[in-house]
Amino acid sequence: MIRNHAIRNGAFWLLAAALLFTTADLRGQQAPKPKGAEWPTYGGDLASTRYSPLDQITAENFNKLEIAWRFKTDALGPRPEFNYEGTPLMVDGVVYATAGTRRAAVALDAATGEMLWMHSENEGKRGEAAPRQLSGRGLSYWPGSGGERPRIVYVTPGYQMVALDAKTGLLASGFGRNGIVDLKEEDDQPIDLEKGEMGLHATPVIAKDVIVVGAAHLPGGAPKSRIHEKGFVRGYDAKTGKRLWIFHTIPLAGELGNDTWEKDSWSYTGNAGVWAQMTVDEETNTVFLPVELPTGDYYGGHRPGAGLFGESVVAVDLQTGKRKWHYQLVHHGIWDMDIPCAPILMDLVVDGRAVKAIGQPTKQGWIYTFDRVTGKPVWPIEERPVEKGDVPGEWYSPTQPFVTKPPPFDRQGVSVDDLIDFTPALREEAVKVASRYKLGPIFTPPVVSKFPSPLATLMLPNATGGANWQGGAFDPETKMFYIFSNTAPTALGLVKPDATRSDFDWIQGTARDPNAVPSAAGGRGAPGAGATGGGAAGGGRATISEAGSPIQPPPGGGRAGAAGGGGGEGGGGGPNVQGLPIIKPPYGRITALDMNKGTLAWQIAHGETPDNIKNHPALKGLTIPRTGRQGRIGVLVTKTLVIAGEGGFFTAPNGQRGAMLRAYDKASGREVGAVYMPAPQTGSPMTYFYNGKQYVVLAVSGASFSGELLAFKLP
C-alpha cells in the first residue's frame, strides 16, 4: 500500500501546519463563539437535525452573500470527481472534509479555505474494486479523551477506517495498526480483502468514545449471486480501534429474528447493511440503525420470509450493541425501499403530552415517528393488506405498515391522475404510454416484463425516493421537519438474467421488442431483455420509450445523475412523453411538516424549471409554473431560514449556466433570496460562525463541472 502525504512530507511541512493551526487558534479567540458556531458532526449534531441557531444571514441580506473561498478537488485523485456528495465539518476554526476520487481527508482554514494538511490512501486494486467509490459523504471528529488528542476518522473506498491527528493530519499511531483498522476483518464472516463487496459512503458516528460503522454494497437490481456479504454493524473503541461489539443485521442461528428467514435463507443472503448515516441519543446511550433491505432489490424469492432486520429501524446500546427495540418498516422488501438516511431525534408535544421521539424519513415518502425509548409509534402505524404479485418463485407479505400521521411528503403510487396534463394532447399521449405499464398504489408489486405490455410496474416515489441519503432537517424550537424530495417514477420490471452473469431467478429489466435491431451495447439480461438494475450509485439509468427501448432520461424528469445534479443509491428511471416526464410536476419539492400536530405546514416546488421543459416545442406559448428540479438536495435550517441549492443546471436570464442557492422563510415557505452557483448542489450545506462572520458551505459538481466546495458569507 502506498500512502500519500504530499502536503506533509518533511519537518518543514509539519512545522508549517503547526504554525497555521496556532494562527487559526489565535484568530478563533478574537471573537466569542455564539451558540451553534461549529458544525462538529455530519448532521450538525448527534441528533441529525441539520439545524443551526445562527442568525447573521437573514431574509433581508441573503441576496448579498458572496463567495468567501473556494476549494477545488481535482488534484486529490487520479481523475476529477463530478459527483461530490460530502458535507464538511468545522471545529476550532478548521474545516474538515473528504475530497477527490481518492477520498482524501483535508483540513482547511475556516476563513480562507487554505489547505492546512491532507491525507490520502492509495489502496491500489483494493480501492479500484471497491463498491463505493469517490469522496463519499465526509468524515467524523473525535474530541479526544484520556490524554488522547482530537482525531479525524473516516472510511476509505477500500473499507479501511483511518484515524488522523486533527492538528497535523498524521496517522494516530495508537489506533488500530498504525492508525488504520481494516474493516474487512473481524466481521464475523469471511471477506476477500481485495475483492470483497464491502464499502461505505457514509461517515462513522462517534459518541462517548465509541465509533459506530455501517456497511454498503453495490446496488442490487441485478445481483451477481444470491450468496452475498452481510452488512453487519460494529462499534469500536475511539482510542484504540478495538472492536467492542457487532450487531448482526441478518440474525445468525439462535438469534432473535432468525425465524423470519425461511428455508435457511439467512445463511447465504447478504446486504441488510446500514449505508446511511446513523443517529445517537447520548442521554439514553442509544444508537439508531436505519437498515437497508437484503440481497435483491426487486426480487426476494431466494430469501422467503419477512427477513428481519431488513428495512427496520433498530435501536441498540451504544456501548454493547445489544438490541433495545426494532420496527420493520417494510416486510420482505421488493421495492428497493432501503432506509436511506439518519433518523432525527425530536422532543415533541403531542396532544399535550411530552414525547421523546425519533422520526425516520424514508424513500416511500413517509416519516415514521416513534417514542425513541420504547419504539412505540407516536401515531398509529396500521398493517394493511397489499396486493400479492404473480412473479414465479416470489414470496409476498400479505400486509405492509401504513403511516397515518404525518401525511406523506411526496406522491405515493401512480394513477392516471398523476400523468402530465400541460395540454389535452400530452395527457392523451401519456395515457397511451402508461397503458403499457401496471399502475397502482404504494406497494404494488413488480411484474415480469413482457413486450408489448406490461413492461413494468410504475412506482412513486422513485426507487431513490422520496428521501435518500441527504435526509431531512428538524427545527427543535418550532418542531418543524423539512425535507426535499424527488417526484419521478421507477419502472419495476423483471426479466430472466443471463445465467453466466447472475444466479438469480429474476433481475430488474425491461422486455424489448423481439423484432427490434439489437443495440451495439447489448443488454445485461437474457436475449430480448434489457436489464436496468445494478448500475453504479449516482449514475443514471435508462428510461423507457413507448417502443420499449432504453433512451437517456431528460434532465427535468429522469434520474438526478443524468441531470448533473448528483444521484442517490440504487434507483431507476421511467417512461416519458416526447422527452417530457410522464408524471406531472413538481419534480423536486421541499415540504414542511408540523411534528407536534403531525400535519402538513407547507410545500413548494424547489428549483427553476429545467431548460428542456421551458423550451419544449409542445409547451410553446404556455405559462408553466416553476416545476422544481431533480437532485439529491439536503436542506439546512437556521434561526429563520431554510437553505437549499438546486439540482441540475439551468440557463439564467443573463445566459449563465449554473444553479441557485435559495433561501425560504421557514415559517411560510416563501422564497426570500437566491444567489448564483456555477454548478448544482451535490453535497448537503452546513453553516458555522468564525471571526464575526457566518458562513454557508456546500459541495457543488455536475456533468461538466468537477467537485468544489463553495463558502458564502456576507460582505
XYZ file of C-alpha atoms in Angstrom:
715
model
C 0.000 0.000 0.000
C 1.299 3.438 -0.937
C 0.468 6.305 1.363
C 0.443 9.817 0.058
C 1.272 12.597 2.491
C 2.464 15.091 -0.106
C 1.355 18.121 1.873
C 3.213 16.957 4.946
C 6.446 15.402 3.660
C 9.350 16.516 5.815
C 9.734 18.527 9.011
C 9.093 21.809 7.164
C 5.510 20.861 6.415
C 4.874 19.656 9.946
C 6.181 22.967 11.278
C 4.117 24.905 8.756
C 0.988 23.003 9.703
C 1.618 23.635 13.387
C 2.112 27.359 12.747
C -1.031 27.545 10.654
C -3.050 25.884 13.375
C -1.573 28.155 16.013
C -2.579 31.133 13.896
C -6.044 29.699 13.348
C -6.463 29.094 17.057
C -5.439 32.678 17.863
C -7.806 34.081 15.214
C -10.630 31.973 16.570
C -10.168 33.590 20.005
C -10.682 37.120 18.675
C -14.482 36.892 18.790
C -16.711 34.999 21.220
C -18.423 31.955 19.797
C -22.207 32.176 19.590
C -24.338 29.106 20.166
C -24.087 26.813 17.157
C -20.822 28.371 15.952
C -19.389 24.989 14.932
C -20.594 22.049 12.845
C -18.860 19.114 14.580
C -20.679 16.149 13.019
C -22.274 15.273 9.699
C -25.832 16.189 10.685
C -24.766 19.216 12.729
C -25.319 17.272 15.955
C -25.703 13.656 17.030
C -29.492 14.101 16.771
C -29.038 14.624 12.989
C -31.188 17.779 12.983
C -29.178 19.766 10.385
C -30.249 22.823 12.408
C -28.215 25.856 13.467
C -29.431 28.783 15.611
C -27.115 31.200 13.742
C -28.967 34.283 12.500
C -26.477 36.672 10.883
C -27.648 35.570 7.426
C -31.304 36.556 7.112
C -34.078 37.064 4.582
C -33.086 40.721 4.329
C -29.440 40.116 3.409
C -29.334 36.659 1.783
C -29.064 38.147 -1.718
C -25.887 39.950 -0.618
C -23.992 36.719 0.019
C -20.655 36.494 -1.777
C -18.047 33.805 -2.247
C -15.714 33.773 0.771
C -13.497 30.975 -0.538
C -13.492 28.028 -2.956
C -11.722 24.692 -2.734
C -11.305 22.684 -5.938
C -10.742 18.936 -5.520
C -9.364 17.889 -8.928
C -5.825 17.143 -7.723
C -6.949 14.824 -4.927
C -7.133 11.703 -7.047
C -6.128 10.259 -10.416
C -9.085 11.965 -12.136
C -11.593 14.713 -11.284
C -14.804 13.916 -9.432
C -18.160 15.002 -10.849
C -20.468 13.875 -8.032
C -19.113 15.473 -4.851
C -21.553 14.493 -2.091
C -19.701 15.439 1.088
C -20.687 17.718 3.953
C -17.714 19.335 5.728
C -17.272 19.760 9.476
C -15.961 22.855 11.283
C -14.296 22.719 14.700
C -11.947 25.299 16.277
C -11.556 27.365 13.132
C -10.758 24.410 10.870
C -12.964 22.912 8.156
C -12.525 19.171 7.658
C -13.741 17.282 4.587
C -13.166 14.341 2.311
C -12.471 15.249 -1.296
C -11.388 13.857 -4.659
C -11.584 10.477 -6.321
C -9.010 9.054 -3.889
C -11.198 10.195 -0.953
C -8.501 12.288 0.683
C -9.095 13.867 4.077
C -8.281 17.580 4.149
C -8.137 20.353 6.737
C -8.878 23.901 5.562
C -8.654 27.313 7.186
C -12.242 28.268 8.031
C -11.743 31.895 6.966
C -9.804 31.430 3.716
C -10.176 27.803 2.587
C -6.386 27.414 2.562
C -5.368 23.760 2.855
C -3.580 23.061 6.136
C -2.977 19.352 5.681
C -4.052 16.422 3.520
C -4.044 12.660 3.980
C -4.730 10.135 1.232
C -4.546 6.355 0.990
C -3.666 4.775 -2.361
C -5.328 1.385 -1.996
C -4.384 0.031 -5.397
C -6.525 -2.828 -6.702
C -8.489 -2.945 -3.459
C -9.605 0.630 -3.974
C -10.333 0.039 -7.653
C -12.606 -2.908 -6.790
C -14.492 -1.009 -4.079
C -18.302 -0.881 -4.435
C -18.484 2.675 -3.044
C -16.070 4.924 -4.884
C -15.269 8.662 -4.927
C -15.057 11.019 -1.959
C -18.071 9.773 -0.030
C -20.185 11.841 2.352
C -17.489 13.088 4.706
C -15.708 12.265 7.930
C -16.065 12.387 11.714
C -14.445 14.309 14.544
C -13.481 12.825 17.887
C -12.685 15.464 20.549
C -10.200 13.227 22.338
C -10.194 11.984 25.931
C -7.913 10.399 28.486
C -4.887 12.312 27.244
C -5.515 11.467 23.579
C -5.615 14.417 21.164
C -8.611 15.126 18.915
C -8.820 12.973 15.795
C -10.425 12.845 12.395
C -11.905 9.453 11.484
C -13.080 8.360 8.049
C -13.597 5.236 5.937
C -11.656 4.789 2.694
C -13.186 3.458 -0.549
C -11.466 0.127 0.195
C -13.284 -0.081 3.557
C -10.495 0.805 5.953
C -11.092 3.084 8.928
C -8.394 5.747 9.256
C -7.738 7.864 12.349
C -5.704 11.075 11.983
C -4.426 13.639 14.436
C -6.788 16.581 13.896
C -3.980 19.121 14.288
C -1.378 17.609 11.992
C -3.130 15.056 9.795
C -0.664 12.380 10.881
C -1.906 8.834 11.421
C -2.892 8.226 15.055
C -0.301 5.607 15.994
C -2.250 4.223 18.969
C -5.297 3.418 16.838
C -5.585 0.003 15.165
C -2.440 -0.892 13.230
C -0.537 2.366 12.828
C -3.720 4.441 12.649
C -5.815 2.103 10.480
C -8.441 -0.559 11.200
C -9.200 -2.964 8.360
C -12.997 -3.183 8.343
C -12.949 -6.334 6.241
C -11.540 -8.118 9.278
C -13.362 -9.083 12.495
C -16.739 -9.010 10.745
C -17.947 -12.499 11.747
C -17.836 -13.624 8.106
C -15.119 -14.274 5.531
C -14.499 -11.290 3.241
C -11.922 -11.130 0.456
C -9.622 -8.258 1.407
C -9.199 -7.105 -2.186
C -12.417 -8.003 -3.998
C -14.954 -8.420 -1.194
C -18.027 -6.295 -1.929
C -17.952 -4.087 1.151
C -17.581 -0.337 1.384
C -19.193 2.814 2.737
C -20.028 6.341 1.597
C -21.438 7.444 4.962
C -19.376 8.794 7.813
C -18.846 6.870 11.042
C -20.752 8.233 14.026
C -18.772 8.904 17.217
C -20.194 9.368 20.721
C -18.881 8.683 24.212
C -15.596 7.318 22.838
C -17.391 4.753 20.652
C -17.167 4.735 16.840
C -20.064 3.037 15.061
C -19.568 1.975 11.440
C -22.027 0.589 8.898
C -21.563 -1.161 5.549
C -22.663 -0.741 1.938
C -22.550 -2.820 -1.224
C -23.303 -2.429 -4.920
C -26.891 -1.536 -5.846
C -28.976 -4.684 -6.021
C -31.212 -4.529 -9.077
C -29.186 -7.245 -10.802
C -27.073 -9.064 -8.192
C -24.432 -11.475 -9.399
C -25.398 -14.019 -6.789
C -27.915 -14.804 -4.075
C -24.875 -15.569 -1.897
C -23.574 -12.251 -0.616
C -21.621 -10.474 2.106
C -23.757 -9.322 5.052
C -23.799 -5.689 6.167
C -23.173 -6.091 9.890
C -22.750 -3.002 12.088
C -19.866 -2.643 14.519
C -18.762 -0.462 17.413
C -15.105 0.389 18.075
C -13.122 1.984 20.880
C -12.317 5.503 19.646
C -8.989 5.496 21.474
C -7.569 2.141 20.383
C -9.638 0.997 17.412
C -10.509 -2.244 19.209
C -13.797 -3.824 18.203
C -16.278 -3.532 21.072
C -19.362 -5.155 19.563
C -21.102 -6.319 16.409
C -24.806 -6.318 15.558
C -25.933 -8.971 13.099
C -28.466 -7.227 10.864
C -29.229 -10.691 9.465
C -29.607 -12.756 12.659
C -27.470 -15.865 12.990
C -28.838 -19.222 14.138
C -30.425 -18.896 17.575
C -30.601 -15.099 17.477
C -33.786 -13.058 17.675
C -35.348 -12.717 14.221
C -33.629 -15.717 12.641
C -37.012 -17.449 12.347
C -38.196 -14.722 9.924
C -35.893 -16.257 7.302
C -37.434 -19.325 5.713
C -35.516 -22.243 4.180
C -32.286 -21.208 5.933
C -32.037 -18.223 3.591
C -30.308 -16.248 6.349
C -27.243 -18.430 5.888
C -26.365 -17.159 2.415
C -28.307 -13.908 1.933
C -26.353 -10.711 2.381
C -26.704 -6.928 2.288
C -29.063 -5.599 5.040
C -26.327 -3.104 5.833
C -26.526 0.417 7.195
C -25.244 2.551 4.323
C -26.995 5.621 5.694
C -25.933 7.981 8.441
C -26.747 6.923 11.987
C -28.066 8.895 14.965
C -27.144 8.770 18.659
C -29.121 9.665 21.777
C -26.413 10.144 24.397
C -28.999 10.584 27.166
C -30.286 7.027 26.727
C -26.985 5.631 25.428
C -28.660 4.512 22.203
C -27.556 4.414 18.572
C -30.263 4.106 15.929
C -29.559 1.957 12.865
C -31.506 2.539 9.614
C -31.119 -0.841 7.881
C -31.393 -1.462 4.129
C -33.128 -4.444 2.514
C -31.383 -7.804 1.986
C -29.904 -9.008 -1.320
C -32.163 -8.439 -4.310
C -33.774 -5.022 -4.563
C -36.778 -6.145 -6.627
C -36.861 -9.930 -6.326
C -36.844 -11.735 -2.996
C -37.700 -15.294 -3.958
C -34.307 -16.509 -2.738
C -34.933 -15.068 0.754
C -38.502 -16.112 1.685
C -39.928 -14.623 4.877
C -40.260 -11.200 6.466
C -36.467 -11.024 6.773
C -35.524 -9.149 9.950
C -33.771 -6.757 10.341
C -34.096 -5.741 6.726
C -35.706 -2.314 6.249
C -36.002 -1.843 10.016
C -35.118 0.906 12.436
C -33.088 -0.807 15.153
C -32.165 0.798 18.479
C -29.064 -0.701 20.087
C -26.988 0.118 23.138
C -24.102 2.404 22.228
C -21.621 0.608 24.480
C -22.611 -3.015 23.872
C -24.569 -3.171 20.593
C -27.409 -5.068 22.287
C -30.828 -4.570 20.693
C -33.285 -2.414 22.662
C -36.147 -2.342 20.142
C -36.791 -2.526 16.443
C -39.577 -1.717 13.997
C -39.705 -3.149 10.482
C -40.995 -0.536 8.038
C -41.289 -2.904 5.043
C -41.807 -6.664 5.289
C -39.819 -8.660 2.726
C -38.971 -5.654 0.598
C -39.102 -5.913 -3.198
C -39.209 -2.180 -3.965
C -35.666 -1.018 -3.008
C -37.115 0.890 -0.058
C -33.824 0.870 1.842
C -33.927 3.167 4.845
C -31.635 5.746 3.264
C -30.821 8.394 5.850
C -30.344 9.219 9.503
C -33.389 9.240 11.759
C -33.819 12.502 13.676
C -34.251 12.966 17.427
C -37.307 15.124 18.131
C -38.626 16.289 21.506
C -42.312 16.812 20.735
C -45.547 17.727 22.460
C -48.320 15.544 21.025
C -51.868 16.049 22.307
C -50.457 17.847 25.330
C -48.003 15.057 26.149
C -44.228 15.412 26.006
C -42.717 12.733 23.767
C -39.042 11.980 23.276
C -39.443 10.901 19.685
C -37.388 9.820 16.718
C -38.516 10.429 13.142
C -37.300 8.282 10.250
C -37.655 9.803 6.737
C -37.956 7.168 4.025
C -37.863 6.594 0.293
C -41.585 5.834 0.363
C -42.346 9.433 1.360
C -43.387 8.865 4.965
C -41.660 9.916 8.151
C -42.215 7.076 10.631
C -42.297 8.540 14.145
C -41.606 6.539 17.309
C -41.075 7.004 21.014
C -37.323 6.648 20.939
C -37.186 4.922 24.335
C -39.858 2.267 23.776
C -40.113 2.051 19.971
C -43.889 2.541 20.139
C -45.318 4.608 17.248
C -46.297 8.163 18.207
C -49.274 7.945 15.840
C -50.837 4.650 14.696
C -48.984 2.690 12.014
C -51.532 0.299 10.535
C -50.860 -3.102 8.999
C -52.976 -3.133 5.835
C -53.445 -5.789 3.142
C -51.474 -5.201 -0.056
C -51.635 -6.773 -3.495
C -49.978 -10.133 -3.978
C -47.950 -10.340 -7.170
C -47.536 -13.237 -9.564
C -43.782 -13.377 -10.246
C -42.847 -17.095 -10.199
C -40.930 -18.057 -7.075
C -41.534 -14.790 -5.203
C -42.613 -14.709 -1.540
C -45.112 -11.935 -0.732
C -46.003 -10.368 2.589
C -49.804 -10.132 2.881
C -49.617 -6.791 4.717
C -47.386 -3.728 4.957
C -47.192 -0.932 7.572
C -49.017 2.302 6.638
C -48.272 5.578 8.421
C -51.387 7.520 9.446
C -49.644 10.764 10.527
C -47.905 12.902 9.347
C -49.121 12.777 5.719
C -46.625 11.661 3.040
C -44.254 14.370 1.839
C -44.386 13.136 -1.758
C -46.826 11.337 -4.040
C -47.337 7.623 -3.464
C -48.468 5.191 -6.140
C -49.297 6.002 -9.753
C -52.705 6.583 -11.335
C -53.899 8.347 -14.479
C -54.424 11.479 -12.368
C -50.634 11.654 -11.826
C -49.837 11.878 -15.560
C -48.797 15.132 -17.232
C -51.637 17.400 -18.273
C -49.922 20.502 -19.704
C -52.190 20.026 -22.739
C -55.007 17.586 -23.574
C -52.840 16.116 -26.352
C -49.952 15.415 -23.970
C -52.319 13.848 -21.438
C -53.772 11.631 -24.166
C -50.303 10.515 -25.213
C -49.301 9.960 -21.583
C -52.333 7.733 -21.030
C -51.357 5.709 -24.104
C -47.787 5.277 -22.853
C -48.957 4.435 -19.320
C -51.315 1.767 -20.660
C -48.274 -0.407 -21.276
C -47.421 -0.358 -17.567
C -49.065 -1.633 -14.429
C -50.323 1.267 -12.287
C -51.397 1.100 -8.672
C -50.983 2.372 -5.096
C -47.846 2.189 -2.991
C -46.623 -1.409 -2.523
C -47.929 -2.515 -5.936
C -45.504 -5.382 -6.687
C -43.100 -5.610 -9.638
C -44.181 -7.665 -12.658
C -42.478 -9.951 -15.132
C -41.727 -7.614 -18.036
C -43.452 -8.539 -21.293
C -43.500 -6.927 -24.709
C -45.614 -5.034 -25.591
C -47.125 -4.952 -22.080
C -46.925 -4.884 -19.178
C -43.384 -3.575 -19.431
C -43.158 -2.855 -15.708
C -44.942 -1.550 -12.637
C -44.661 2.236 -12.364
C -43.738 3.193 -8.807
C -43.919 6.510 -6.972
C -41.920 7.623 -5.131
C -38.898 6.659 -7.188
C -36.608 3.847 -6.005
C -34.220 6.634 -4.943
C -37.058 8.356 -3.069
C -38.735 10.340 -1.719
C -35.980 10.718 0.806
C -32.481 9.477 0.036
C -29.101 9.768 1.737
C -29.401 13.524 2.249
C -32.367 13.072 4.609
C -34.231 15.946 6.237
C -33.817 18.649 8.882
C -35.627 19.458 12.113
C -36.061 22.729 13.989
C -36.005 21.866 17.720
C -37.518 25.250 18.592
C -40.577 25.221 16.308
C -40.830 21.391 15.990
C -40.980 21.652 12.195
C -39.472 18.993 9.921
C -38.192 19.942 6.450
C -37.229 17.709 3.552
C -36.502 17.851 -0.173
C -37.877 15.042 -2.317
C -37.915 14.000 -5.972
C -41.026 13.081 -7.922
C -40.241 10.722 -10.802
C -41.320 7.111 -11.319
C -39.288 3.939 -11.334
C -40.221 1.173 -13.775
C -40.152 -2.139 -11.908
C -39.989 -4.925 -14.464
C -38.271 -8.268 -14.009
C -36.524 -10.409 -16.617
C -34.597 -13.662 -16.650
C -30.865 -12.973 -16.371
C -28.011 -14.351 -18.391
C -27.053 -17.357 -16.269
C -23.366 -16.593 -16.736
C -23.846 -13.207 -15.057
C -26.293 -13.946 -12.229
C -27.703 -16.961 -10.407
C -30.874 -15.033 -9.522
C -34.151 -16.280 -10.951
C -35.180 -12.710 -11.855
C -33.434 -9.339 -12.073
C -34.628 -5.840 -12.850
C -35.041 -5.261 -16.570
C -37.404 -4.479 -19.428
C -38.578 -6.711 -22.237
C -37.595 -5.459 -25.679
C -39.345 -5.611 -28.985
C -38.332 -9.032 -30.336
C -38.319 -7.557 -33.833
C -36.081 -4.611 -32.968
C -32.483 -4.474 -34.177
C -30.186 -5.197 -31.182
C -28.101 -2.258 -29.978
C -24.329 -2.446 -30.247
C -24.008 -2.230 -26.466
C -26.311 -5.165 -25.864
C -28.066 -5.750 -22.571
C -27.344 -7.331 -19.244
C -30.303 -9.662 -19.365
C -31.279 -12.571 -21.492
C -31.857 -12.181 -25.240
C -34.826 -9.929 -25.819
C -34.490 -8.342 -22.376
C -32.678 -5.281 -21.142
C -31.565 -5.329 -17.514
C -31.589 -1.908 -15.939
C -30.533 -2.828 -12.438
C -27.160 -2.866 -10.815
C -25.823 0.426 -12.090
C -23.297 2.310 -10.011
C -24.659 4.559 -7.314
C -25.085 8.062 -8.526
C -25.220 7.047 -12.173
C -28.247 7.425 -14.400
C -30.265 4.515 -15.707
C -32.065 4.483 -18.984
C -35.698 5.462 -19.131
C -38.008 3.556 -21.466
C -39.556 4.887 -24.657
C -43.006 3.909 -25.868
C -41.266 1.453 -28.195
C -39.738 -0.269 -25.178
C -36.149 0.615 -25.973
C -33.874 2.353 -23.456
C -33.250 6.066 -24.010
C -31.341 8.606 -21.962
C -33.599 10.359 -19.433
C -34.260 14.075 -19.958
C -32.706 16.455 -17.405
C -36.017 17.550 -15.915
C -37.699 14.274 -15.281
C -35.199 11.417 -15.198
C -32.510 10.392 -12.760
C -30.712 13.193 -10.989
C -27.395 11.734 -12.070
C -28.333 12.249 -15.689
C -29.238 15.836 -14.950
C -25.862 16.539 -13.433
C -27.377 17.044 -10.052
C -25.991 14.082 -8.214
C -27.507 10.668 -7.793
C -28.763 8.527 -4.975
C -28.308 4.882 -4.068
C -29.880 2.350 -6.424
C -33.000 3.505 -8.222
C -34.315 3.644 -11.762
C -35.949 5.783 -14.423
C -39.328 5.741 -16.140
C -41.180 6.454 -19.371
C -41.608 9.851 -20.988
C -43.800 11.700 -23.465
C -41.894 13.493 -26.243
C -38.945 13.776 -23.840
C -41.128 15.222 -21.077
C -41.544 13.389 -17.782
C -44.719 11.313 -17.829
C -45.540 12.416 -14.274
C -46.775 15.969 -13.780
C -44.670 18.375 -11.708
C -43.339 19.410 -9.322
C -40.288 17.235 -9.991
C -38.470 18.492 -6.896
C -40.133 19.912 -3.800
C -39.468 20.993 -0.225
C -42.075 20.037 2.367
C -42.541 21.320 5.917
C -44.379 19.133 8.444
C -45.544 20.243 11.901
C -44.312 17.341 14.014
C -46.270 18.332 17.132
C -49.512 18.055 15.182
C -48.495 15.552 12.518
C -49.798 17.850 9.777
C -48.586 19.476 6.559
C -47.450 23.083 7.084
C -46.385 23.978 3.523
C -44.945 22.533 0.335
C -43.203 24.332 -2.542
C -41.517 23.439 -5.831
C -37.765 23.771 -5.364
C -35.572 24.549 -8.352
C -36.080 26.557 -11.516
C -37.897 24.824 -14.371
C -35.396 22.788 -16.439
C -34.377 24.209 -19.815
C -35.725 21.216 -21.752
C -39.193 21.899 -20.348
C -39.045 25.681 -20.683
C -38.016 25.353 -24.320
C -40.042 22.306 -25.327
C -41.955 22.914 -28.591
C -45.085 21.179 -27.276
C -45.276 23.762 -24.471
C -44.695 26.847 -26.607
C -46.983 29.691 -25.583
C -47.941 28.074 -22.262
C -47.188 29.549 -18.870
C -45.676 26.725 -16.849
C -45.361 27.382 -13.101
C -41.984 26.559 -11.581
C -41.615 22.789 -11.769
C -38.686 22.223 -9.440
C -35.703 20.116 -10.438
C -34.338 16.702 -9.579
C -31.335 16.240 -7.326
C -30.066 14.863 -4.036
C -30.704 18.014 -2.035
C -30.082 18.275 1.681
C -31.651 21.254 3.413
C -30.125 23.459 6.107
C -32.335 25.134 8.720
C -31.239 28.225 10.649
C -32.952 30.614 13.053
C -35.238 31.963 10.323
C -34.378 30.261 7.028
C -34.491 27.017 5.095
C -31.480 26.994 2.737
C -31.036 24.601 -0.176
C -29.259 24.594 -3.524
C -30.727 23.358 -6.768
C -30.004 20.093 -8.539
C -29.120 20.110 -12.214
C -28.050 23.014 -14.430
C -30.265 25.694 -15.940
C -29.692 28.802 -18.032
C -30.246 32.074 -16.188
C -31.836 35.082 -17.950
C -28.344 36.561 -18.405
C -27.220 33.397 -20.243
C -25.143 31.949 -17.389
C -25.301 28.187 -16.879
C -25.411 27.050 -13.293
C -27.765 26.671 -10.348
C -29.070 28.793 -7.500
C -28.652 28.573 -3.744
C -32.097 29.506 -2.458
C -33.441 30.644 0.912
C -37.025 30.327 2.122
C -38.861 31.751 5.092
C -39.059 28.665 7.256
C -42.497 29.539 8.633
C -44.253 30.018 5.283
C -42.059 28.580 2.501
C -41.912 31.980 0.766
C -38.688 32.413 -1.199
C -36.692 35.309 0.244
C -33.391 35.150 -1.645
C -31.196 33.355 -4.164
C -27.531 33.536 -5.142
C -25.777 32.052 -8.167
C -23.603 28.941 -8.083
C -21.553 27.668 -11.036
C -22.873 24.124 -10.594
C -25.654 22.237 -8.783
C -25.646 21.324 -5.122
C -24.485 17.735 -4.708
C -23.500 17.742 -1.032
C -25.682 18.970 1.818
C -24.972 22.506 3.103
C -23.651 23.330 6.569
C -23.029 26.584 8.411
C -20.622 27.952 11.015
C -19.589 31.223 12.651
C -15.962 32.332 12.635
C -14.256 35.668 13.298
C -17.527 37.548 13.395
C -18.955 36.058 10.189
C -21.492 33.336 9.448
C -20.522 31.033 6.578
C -22.598 28.616 4.500
C -20.529 25.893 2.825
C -21.643 23.236 0.367
C -20.267 20.891 -2.286
C -21.187 21.516 -5.923
C -20.487 19.451 -9.037
C -22.148 18.144 -12.176
C -21.741 16.564 -15.574
C -19.437 19.335 -16.819
C -18.181 20.753 -13.515
C -15.797 18.880 -11.220
C -16.193 18.864 -7.454
C -15.697 22.041 -5.471
C -16.516 23.392 -2.025
C -18.108 26.846 -2.066
C -18.160 29.019 1.056
C -20.541 32.003 1.196
C -20.575 34.906 3.652
C -21.835 38.469 3.848
C -19.532 41.334 2.759
